[in-house]
Short mmCIF file of N, CA and C in Angstrom, two decimals:
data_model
loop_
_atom_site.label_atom_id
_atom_site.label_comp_id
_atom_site.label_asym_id
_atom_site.label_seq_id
_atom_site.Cartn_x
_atom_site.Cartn_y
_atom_site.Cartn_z
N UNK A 1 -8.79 -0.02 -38.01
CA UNK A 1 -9.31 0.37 -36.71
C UNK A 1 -8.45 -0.20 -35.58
N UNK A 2 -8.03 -1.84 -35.82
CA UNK A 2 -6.99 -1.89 -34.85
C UNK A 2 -5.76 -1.16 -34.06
N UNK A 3 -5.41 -0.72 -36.19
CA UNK A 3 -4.05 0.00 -35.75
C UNK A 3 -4.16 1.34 -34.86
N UNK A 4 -5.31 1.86 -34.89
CA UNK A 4 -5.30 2.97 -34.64
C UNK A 4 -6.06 2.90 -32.45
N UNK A 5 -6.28 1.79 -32.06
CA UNK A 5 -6.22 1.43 -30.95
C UNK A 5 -5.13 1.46 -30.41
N UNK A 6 -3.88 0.70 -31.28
CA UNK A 6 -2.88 0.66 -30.51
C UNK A 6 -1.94 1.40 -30.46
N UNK A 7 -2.73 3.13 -31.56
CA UNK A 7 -1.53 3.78 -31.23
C UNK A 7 -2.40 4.80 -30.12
N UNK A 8 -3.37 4.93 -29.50
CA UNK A 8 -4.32 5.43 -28.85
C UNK A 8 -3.54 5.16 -27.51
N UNK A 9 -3.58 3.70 -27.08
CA UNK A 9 -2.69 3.20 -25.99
C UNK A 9 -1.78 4.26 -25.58
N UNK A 10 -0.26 4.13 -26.28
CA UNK A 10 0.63 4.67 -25.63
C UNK A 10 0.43 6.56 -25.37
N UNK A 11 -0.53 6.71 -26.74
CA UNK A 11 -0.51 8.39 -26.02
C UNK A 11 -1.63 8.85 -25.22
N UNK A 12 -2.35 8.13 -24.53
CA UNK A 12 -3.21 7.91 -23.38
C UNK A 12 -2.26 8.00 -22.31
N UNK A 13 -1.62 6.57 -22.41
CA UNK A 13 0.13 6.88 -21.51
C UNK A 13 0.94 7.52 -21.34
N UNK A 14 1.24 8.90 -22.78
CA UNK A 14 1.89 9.22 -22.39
C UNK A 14 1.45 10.64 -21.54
N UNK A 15 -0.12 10.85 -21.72
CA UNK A 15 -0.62 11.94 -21.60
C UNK A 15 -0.83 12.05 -19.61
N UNK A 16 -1.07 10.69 -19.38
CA UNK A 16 -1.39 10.50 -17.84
C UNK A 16 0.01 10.15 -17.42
N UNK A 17 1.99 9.70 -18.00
CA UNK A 17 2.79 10.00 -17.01
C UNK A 17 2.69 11.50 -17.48
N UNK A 18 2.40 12.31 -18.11
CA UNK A 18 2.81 13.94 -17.87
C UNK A 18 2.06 14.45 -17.10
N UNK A 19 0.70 13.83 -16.53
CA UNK A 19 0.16 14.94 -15.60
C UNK A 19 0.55 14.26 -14.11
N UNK A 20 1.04 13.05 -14.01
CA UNK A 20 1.24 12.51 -12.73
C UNK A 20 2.88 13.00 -12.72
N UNK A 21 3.88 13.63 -13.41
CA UNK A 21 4.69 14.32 -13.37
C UNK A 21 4.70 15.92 -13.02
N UNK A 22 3.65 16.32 -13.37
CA UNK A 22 3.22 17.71 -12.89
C UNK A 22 2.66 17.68 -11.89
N UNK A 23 2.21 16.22 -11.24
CA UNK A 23 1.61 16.24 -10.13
C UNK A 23 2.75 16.11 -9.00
N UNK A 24 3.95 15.25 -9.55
CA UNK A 24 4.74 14.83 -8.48
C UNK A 24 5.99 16.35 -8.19
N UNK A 25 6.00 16.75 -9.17
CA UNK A 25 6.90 17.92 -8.82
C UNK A 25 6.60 19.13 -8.61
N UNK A 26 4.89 19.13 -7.98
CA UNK A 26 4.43 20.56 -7.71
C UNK A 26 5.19 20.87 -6.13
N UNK A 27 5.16 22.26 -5.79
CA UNK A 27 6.17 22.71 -4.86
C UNK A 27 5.75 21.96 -3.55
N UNK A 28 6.32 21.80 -2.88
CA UNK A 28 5.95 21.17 -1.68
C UNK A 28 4.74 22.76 -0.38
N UNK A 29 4.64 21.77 0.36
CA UNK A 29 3.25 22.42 1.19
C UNK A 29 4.51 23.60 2.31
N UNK A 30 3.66 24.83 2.73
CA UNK A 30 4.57 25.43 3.85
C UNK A 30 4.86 24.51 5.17
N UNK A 31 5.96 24.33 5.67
CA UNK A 31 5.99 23.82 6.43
C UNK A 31 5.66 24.59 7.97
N UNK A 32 5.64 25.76 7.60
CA UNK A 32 5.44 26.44 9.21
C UNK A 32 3.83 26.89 9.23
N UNK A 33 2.72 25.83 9.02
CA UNK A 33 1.85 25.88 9.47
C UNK A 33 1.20 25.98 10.93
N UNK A 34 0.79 27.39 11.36
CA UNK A 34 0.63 28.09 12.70
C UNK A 34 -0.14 26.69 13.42
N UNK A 35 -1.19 26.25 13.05
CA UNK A 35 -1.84 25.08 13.86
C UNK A 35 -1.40 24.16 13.81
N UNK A 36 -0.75 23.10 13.02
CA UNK A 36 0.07 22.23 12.93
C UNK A 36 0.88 22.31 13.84
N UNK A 37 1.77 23.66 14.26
CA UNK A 37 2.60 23.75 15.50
C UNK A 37 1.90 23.70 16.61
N UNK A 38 0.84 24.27 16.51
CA UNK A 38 -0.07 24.39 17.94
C UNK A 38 -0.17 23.05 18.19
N UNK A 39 -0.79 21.96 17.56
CA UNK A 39 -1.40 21.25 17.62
C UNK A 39 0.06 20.10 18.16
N UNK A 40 1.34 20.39 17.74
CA UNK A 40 1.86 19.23 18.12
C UNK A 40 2.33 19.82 19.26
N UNK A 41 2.62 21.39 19.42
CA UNK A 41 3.14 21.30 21.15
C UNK A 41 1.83 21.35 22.33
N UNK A 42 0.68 20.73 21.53
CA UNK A 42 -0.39 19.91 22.88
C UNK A 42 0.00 18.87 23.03
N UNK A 43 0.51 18.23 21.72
CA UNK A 43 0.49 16.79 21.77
C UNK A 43 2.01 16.47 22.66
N UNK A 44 3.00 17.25 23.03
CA UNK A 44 4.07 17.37 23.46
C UNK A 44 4.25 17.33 24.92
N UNK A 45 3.47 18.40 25.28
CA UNK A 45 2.65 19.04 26.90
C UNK A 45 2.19 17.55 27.42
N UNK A 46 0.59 16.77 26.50
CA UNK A 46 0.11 15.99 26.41
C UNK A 46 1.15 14.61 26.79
N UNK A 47 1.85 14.34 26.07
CA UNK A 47 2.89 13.38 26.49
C UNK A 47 3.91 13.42 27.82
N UNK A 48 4.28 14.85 27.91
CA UNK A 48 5.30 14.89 28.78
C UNK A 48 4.38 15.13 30.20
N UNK A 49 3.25 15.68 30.62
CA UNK A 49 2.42 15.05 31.21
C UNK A 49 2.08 13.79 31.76
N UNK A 50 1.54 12.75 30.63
CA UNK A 50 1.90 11.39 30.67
C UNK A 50 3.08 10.63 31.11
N UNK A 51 4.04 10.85 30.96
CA UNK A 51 5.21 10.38 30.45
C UNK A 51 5.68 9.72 32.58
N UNK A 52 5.17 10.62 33.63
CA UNK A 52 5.51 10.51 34.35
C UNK A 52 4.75 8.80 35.19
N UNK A 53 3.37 9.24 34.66
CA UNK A 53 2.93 7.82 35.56
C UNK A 53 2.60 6.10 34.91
N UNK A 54 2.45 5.26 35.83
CA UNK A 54 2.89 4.25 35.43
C UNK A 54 1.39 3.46 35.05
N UNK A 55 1.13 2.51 35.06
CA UNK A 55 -0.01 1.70 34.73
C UNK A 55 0.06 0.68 35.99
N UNK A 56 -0.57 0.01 36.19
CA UNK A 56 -0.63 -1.25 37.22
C UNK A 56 -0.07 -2.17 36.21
N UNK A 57 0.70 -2.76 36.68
CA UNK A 57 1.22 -4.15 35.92
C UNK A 57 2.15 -4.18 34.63
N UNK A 58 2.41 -2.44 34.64
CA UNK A 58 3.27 -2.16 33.27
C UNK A 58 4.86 -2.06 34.10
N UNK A 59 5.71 -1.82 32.97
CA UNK A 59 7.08 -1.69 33.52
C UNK A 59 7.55 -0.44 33.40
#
């Protein structure tokens, strides 16, 4: 019964690096997500907006 624990081990191991390998080389995400763009040229507007005034006591 021992032996058969410790051969349980490594193909447990080897079964979870093959799915965290299928996990790491699935295709990557679209990058030209329509709101994602929206969303950062607010955040852009939003800054460059900002960007002009100062704070009391800042530099």
């Amino acid at each position: 019964m021992a032996a058969l624990a410790w051969l349980i081990i490594p193909v447990v191991a080897g079964l979870l690096a093959s799915v965290w390998a299928g996990w790491a080389a699935r295709p990557p995400r679209s990058i030209t997500d329509p709101s994602s763009l929206a969303e950062h040229e607010r955040f852009r507007a939003a800054m460059e907006r900002n960007s002009g005034t100062r704070h009391p006591g800042g530099e």
